[in-house]
PDB file of C-alpha atoms in Angstrom:
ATOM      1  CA  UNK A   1     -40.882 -51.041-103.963  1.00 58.00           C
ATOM      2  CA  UNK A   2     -41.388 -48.446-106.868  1.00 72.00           C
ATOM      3  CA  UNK A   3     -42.887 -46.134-103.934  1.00 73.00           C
ATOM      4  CA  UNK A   4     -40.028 -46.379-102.342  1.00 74.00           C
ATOM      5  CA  UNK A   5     -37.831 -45.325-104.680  1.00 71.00           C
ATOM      6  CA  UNK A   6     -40.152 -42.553-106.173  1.00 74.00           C
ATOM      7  CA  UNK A   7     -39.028 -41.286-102.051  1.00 74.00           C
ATOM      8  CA  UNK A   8     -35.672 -42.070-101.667  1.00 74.00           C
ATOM      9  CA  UNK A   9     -33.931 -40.508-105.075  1.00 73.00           C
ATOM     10  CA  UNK A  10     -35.350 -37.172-104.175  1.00 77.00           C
ATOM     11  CA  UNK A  11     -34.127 -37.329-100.719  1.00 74.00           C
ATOM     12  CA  UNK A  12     -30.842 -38.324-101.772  1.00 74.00           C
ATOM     13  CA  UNK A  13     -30.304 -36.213-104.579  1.00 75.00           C
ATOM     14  CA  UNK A  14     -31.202 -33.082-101.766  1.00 74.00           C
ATOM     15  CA  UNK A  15     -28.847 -34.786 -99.691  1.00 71.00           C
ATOM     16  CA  UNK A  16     -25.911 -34.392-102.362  1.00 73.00           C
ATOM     17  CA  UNK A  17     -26.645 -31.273-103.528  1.00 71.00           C
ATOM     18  CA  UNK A  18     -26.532 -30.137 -99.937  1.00 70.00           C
ATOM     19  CA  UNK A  19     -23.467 -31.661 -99.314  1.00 67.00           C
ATOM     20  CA  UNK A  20     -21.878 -30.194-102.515  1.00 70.00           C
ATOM     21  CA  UNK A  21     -22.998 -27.050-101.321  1.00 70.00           C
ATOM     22  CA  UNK A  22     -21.244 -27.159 -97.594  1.00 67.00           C
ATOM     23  CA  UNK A  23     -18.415 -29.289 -98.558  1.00 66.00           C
ATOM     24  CA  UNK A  24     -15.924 -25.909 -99.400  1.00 67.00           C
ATOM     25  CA  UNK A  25     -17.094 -24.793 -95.982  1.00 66.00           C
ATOM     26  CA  UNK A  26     -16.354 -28.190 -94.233  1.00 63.00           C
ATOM     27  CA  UNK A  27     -13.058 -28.082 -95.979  1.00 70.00           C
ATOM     28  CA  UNK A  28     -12.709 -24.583 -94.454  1.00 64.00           C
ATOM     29  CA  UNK A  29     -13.487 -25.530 -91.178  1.00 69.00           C
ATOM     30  CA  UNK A  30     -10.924 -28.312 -90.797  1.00 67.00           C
ATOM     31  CA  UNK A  31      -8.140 -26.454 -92.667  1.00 72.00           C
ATOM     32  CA  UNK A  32      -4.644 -26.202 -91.397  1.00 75.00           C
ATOM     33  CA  UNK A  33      -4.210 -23.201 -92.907  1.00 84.00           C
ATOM     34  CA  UNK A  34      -5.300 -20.982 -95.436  1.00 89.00           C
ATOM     35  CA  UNK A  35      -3.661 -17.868 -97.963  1.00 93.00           C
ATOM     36  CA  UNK A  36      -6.088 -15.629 -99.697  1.00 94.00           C
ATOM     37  CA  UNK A  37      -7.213 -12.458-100.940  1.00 95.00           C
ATOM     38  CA  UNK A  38     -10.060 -10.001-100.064  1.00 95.00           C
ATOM     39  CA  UNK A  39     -11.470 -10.904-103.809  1.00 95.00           C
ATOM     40  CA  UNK A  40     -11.165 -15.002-102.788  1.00 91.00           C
ATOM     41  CA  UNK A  41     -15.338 -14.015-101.191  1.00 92.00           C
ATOM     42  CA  UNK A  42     -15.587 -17.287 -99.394  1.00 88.00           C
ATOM     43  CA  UNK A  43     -12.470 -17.642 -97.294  1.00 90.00           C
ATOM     44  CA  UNK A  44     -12.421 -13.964 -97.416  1.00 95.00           C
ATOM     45  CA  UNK A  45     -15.695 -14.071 -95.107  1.00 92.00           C
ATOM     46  CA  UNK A  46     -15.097 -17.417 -93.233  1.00 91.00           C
ATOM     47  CA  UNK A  47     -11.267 -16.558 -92.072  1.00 92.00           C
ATOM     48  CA  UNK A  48     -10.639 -13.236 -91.677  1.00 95.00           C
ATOM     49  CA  UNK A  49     -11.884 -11.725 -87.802  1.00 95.00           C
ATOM     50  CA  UNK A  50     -13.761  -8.160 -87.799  1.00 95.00           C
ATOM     51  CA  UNK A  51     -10.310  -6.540 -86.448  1.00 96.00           C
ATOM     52  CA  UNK A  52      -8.459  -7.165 -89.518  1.00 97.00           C
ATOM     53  CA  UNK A  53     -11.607  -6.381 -91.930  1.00 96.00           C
ATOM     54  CA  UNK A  54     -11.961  -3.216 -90.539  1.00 96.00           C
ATOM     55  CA  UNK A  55      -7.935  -2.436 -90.500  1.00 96.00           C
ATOM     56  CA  UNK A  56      -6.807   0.248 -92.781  1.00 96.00           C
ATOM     57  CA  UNK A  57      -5.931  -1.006 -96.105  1.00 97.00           C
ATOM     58  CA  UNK A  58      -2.060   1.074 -95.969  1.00 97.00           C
ATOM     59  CA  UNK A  59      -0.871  -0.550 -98.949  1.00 96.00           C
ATOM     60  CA  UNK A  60      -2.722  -1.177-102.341  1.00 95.00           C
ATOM     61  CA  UNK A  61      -1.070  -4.708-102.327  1.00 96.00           C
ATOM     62  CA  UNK A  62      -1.894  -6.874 -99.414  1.00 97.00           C
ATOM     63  CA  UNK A  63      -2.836 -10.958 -98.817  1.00 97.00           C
ATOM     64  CA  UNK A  64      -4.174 -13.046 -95.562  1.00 97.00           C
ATOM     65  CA  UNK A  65      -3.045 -15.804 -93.833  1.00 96.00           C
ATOM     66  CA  UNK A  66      -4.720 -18.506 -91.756  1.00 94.00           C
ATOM     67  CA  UNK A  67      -2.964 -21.327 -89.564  1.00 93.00           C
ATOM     68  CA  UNK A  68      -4.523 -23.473 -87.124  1.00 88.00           C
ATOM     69  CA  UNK A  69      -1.447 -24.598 -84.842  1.00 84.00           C
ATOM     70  CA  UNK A  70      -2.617 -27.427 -83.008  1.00 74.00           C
ATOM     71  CA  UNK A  71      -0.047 -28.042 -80.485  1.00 68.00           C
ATOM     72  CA  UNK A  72      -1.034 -25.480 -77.973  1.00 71.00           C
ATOM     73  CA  UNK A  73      -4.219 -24.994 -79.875  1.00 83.00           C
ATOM     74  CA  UNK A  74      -3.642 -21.439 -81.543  1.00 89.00           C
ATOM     75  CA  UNK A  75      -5.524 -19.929 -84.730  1.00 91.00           C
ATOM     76  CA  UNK A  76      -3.034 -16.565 -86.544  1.00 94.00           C
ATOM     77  CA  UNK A  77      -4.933 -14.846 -88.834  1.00 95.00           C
ATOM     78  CA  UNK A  78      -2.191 -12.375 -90.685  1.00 97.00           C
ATOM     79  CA  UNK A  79      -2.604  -9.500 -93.031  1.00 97.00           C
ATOM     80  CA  UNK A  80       0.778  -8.621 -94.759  1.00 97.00           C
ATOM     81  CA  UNK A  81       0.994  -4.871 -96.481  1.00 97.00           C
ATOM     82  CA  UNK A  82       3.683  -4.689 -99.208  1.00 96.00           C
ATOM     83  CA  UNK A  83       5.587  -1.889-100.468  1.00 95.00           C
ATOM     84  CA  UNK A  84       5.198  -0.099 -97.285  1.00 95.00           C
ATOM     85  CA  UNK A  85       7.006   0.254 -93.504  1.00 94.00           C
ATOM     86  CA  UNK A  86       4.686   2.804 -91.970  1.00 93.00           C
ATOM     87  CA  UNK A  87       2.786   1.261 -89.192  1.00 94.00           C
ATOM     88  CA  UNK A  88       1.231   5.013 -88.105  1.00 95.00           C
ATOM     89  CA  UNK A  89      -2.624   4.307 -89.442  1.00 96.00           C
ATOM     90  CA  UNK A  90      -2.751   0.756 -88.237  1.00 97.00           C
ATOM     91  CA  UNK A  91      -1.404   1.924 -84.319  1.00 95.00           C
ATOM     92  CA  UNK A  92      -4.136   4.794 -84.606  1.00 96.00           C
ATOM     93  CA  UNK A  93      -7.185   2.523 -85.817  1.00 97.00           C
ATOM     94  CA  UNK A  94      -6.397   0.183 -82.866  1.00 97.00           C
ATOM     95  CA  UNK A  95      -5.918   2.815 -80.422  1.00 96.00           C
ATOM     96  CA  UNK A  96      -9.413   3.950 -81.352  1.00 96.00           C
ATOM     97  CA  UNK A  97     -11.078   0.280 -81.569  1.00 95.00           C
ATOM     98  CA  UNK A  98     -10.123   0.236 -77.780  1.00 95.00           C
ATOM     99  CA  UNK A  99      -6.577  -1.869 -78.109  1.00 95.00           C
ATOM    100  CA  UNK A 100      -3.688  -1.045 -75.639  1.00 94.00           C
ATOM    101  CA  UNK A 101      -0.399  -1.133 -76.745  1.00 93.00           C
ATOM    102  CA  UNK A 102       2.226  -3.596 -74.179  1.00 89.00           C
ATOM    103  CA  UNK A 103       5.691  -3.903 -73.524  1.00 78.00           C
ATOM    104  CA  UNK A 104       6.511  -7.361 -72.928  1.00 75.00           C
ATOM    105  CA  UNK A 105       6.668  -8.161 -76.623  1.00 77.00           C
ATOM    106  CA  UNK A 106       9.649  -9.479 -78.464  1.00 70.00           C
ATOM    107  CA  UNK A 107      11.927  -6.984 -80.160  1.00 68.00           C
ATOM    108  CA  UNK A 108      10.414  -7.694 -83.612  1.00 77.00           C
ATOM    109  CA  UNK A 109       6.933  -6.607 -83.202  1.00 85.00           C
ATOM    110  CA  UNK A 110       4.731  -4.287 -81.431  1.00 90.00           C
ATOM    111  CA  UNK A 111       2.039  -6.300 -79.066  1.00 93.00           C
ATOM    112  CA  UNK A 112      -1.711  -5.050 -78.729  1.00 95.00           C
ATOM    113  CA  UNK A 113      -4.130  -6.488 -76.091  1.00 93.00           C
ATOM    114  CA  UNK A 114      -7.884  -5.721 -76.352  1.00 92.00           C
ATOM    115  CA  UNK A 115     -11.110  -6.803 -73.826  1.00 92.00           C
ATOM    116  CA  UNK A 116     -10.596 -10.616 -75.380  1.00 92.00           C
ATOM    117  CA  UNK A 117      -7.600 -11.863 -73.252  1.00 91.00           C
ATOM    118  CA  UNK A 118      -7.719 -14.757 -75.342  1.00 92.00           C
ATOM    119  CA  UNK A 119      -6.357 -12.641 -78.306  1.00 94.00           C
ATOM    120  CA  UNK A 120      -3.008 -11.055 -78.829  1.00 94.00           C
ATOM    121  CA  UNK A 121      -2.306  -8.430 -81.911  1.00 95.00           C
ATOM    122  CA  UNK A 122       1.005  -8.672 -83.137  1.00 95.00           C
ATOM    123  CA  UNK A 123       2.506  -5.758 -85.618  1.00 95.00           C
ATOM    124  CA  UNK A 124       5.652  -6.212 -87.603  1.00 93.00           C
ATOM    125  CA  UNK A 125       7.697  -4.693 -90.372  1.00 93.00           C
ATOM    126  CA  UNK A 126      10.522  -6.773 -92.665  1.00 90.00           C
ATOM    127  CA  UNK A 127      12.618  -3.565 -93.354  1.00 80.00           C
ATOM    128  CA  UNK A 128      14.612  -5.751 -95.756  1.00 87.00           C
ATOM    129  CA  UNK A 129      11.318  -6.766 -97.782  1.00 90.00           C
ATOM    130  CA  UNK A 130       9.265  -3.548 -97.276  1.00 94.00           C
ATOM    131  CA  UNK A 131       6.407  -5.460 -95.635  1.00 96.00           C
ATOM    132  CA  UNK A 132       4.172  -4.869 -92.580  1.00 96.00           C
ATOM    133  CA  UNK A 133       2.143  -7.755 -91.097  1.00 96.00           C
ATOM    134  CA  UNK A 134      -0.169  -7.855 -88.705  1.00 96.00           C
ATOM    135  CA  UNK A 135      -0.890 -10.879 -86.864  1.00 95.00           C
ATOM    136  CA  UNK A 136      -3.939 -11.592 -84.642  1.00 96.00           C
ATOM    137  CA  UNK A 137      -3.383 -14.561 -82.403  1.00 94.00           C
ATOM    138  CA  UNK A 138      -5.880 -16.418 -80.695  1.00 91.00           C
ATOM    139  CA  UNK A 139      -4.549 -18.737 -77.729  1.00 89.00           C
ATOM    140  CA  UNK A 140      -6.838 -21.481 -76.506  1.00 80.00           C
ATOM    141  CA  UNK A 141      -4.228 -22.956 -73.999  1.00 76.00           C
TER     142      UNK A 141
END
């Protein structure tokens, strides 16, 4: 009995600490959604795609955005500038990371396709608010 036990608290005090350890992550993964900073590390590096790392930073204040819509299964991952309506570096960086620019978007926005055709780039500007977001959407349907 005393072996036993001199075996099973180690392996379940590993098993807690590891747990500890991946629970913000599991948390993460099963999120709904999500609104963060580039200084918030963790969801910084587990949310945000490559396209919207890389994006030009045109305003010195900016935030993310995460929502997993589960209807017609769709992740949006969002970066919204404030203070600013120019959309001029952002349409030049995705020109030049290979995105074309399509017409059958609504009014509101400006629609990007890239290689992915699972993945639609929205870009937007609230005039009334001085804010530009950009929107990647990823459509499993």
């Amino acid at each position: 009995m005393r072996k036993s036990l001199k075996v099973l608290i180690p392996i379940f005090i590993v098993a807690i600490a590891a747990l500890a350890c991946t629970w913000p992550y599991i948390r993460m993964e099963f999120a709904g959604s999500a609104h963060y900073t580039e200084q918030n590390k963790r969801e910084y590096n587990f949310y945000t795609p490559d396209i919207l790392k890389k994006m030009p930073r045109i305003s010195c204040r900016y935030d993310f955005d995460f929502a997993n819509i589960t209807g017609p299964a769709t992740h949006v991952y969002a970066i919204k500038f404030y203070d600013t309506v120019d959309t001029h570096r952002i349409n030049n960086y995705l020109a030049s990371a290979g995105y074309k620019q399509q017409n059958e978007c609504d009014a509101e926005s400006v629609c990007w396709h890239g290689s992915n055709p699972l993945e639609i780039i929205y870009v937007g500007v609230l005039r009334g608010e001085k804010t530009v977001i950009v929107q990647v959407v990823y459509n499993f349907t």
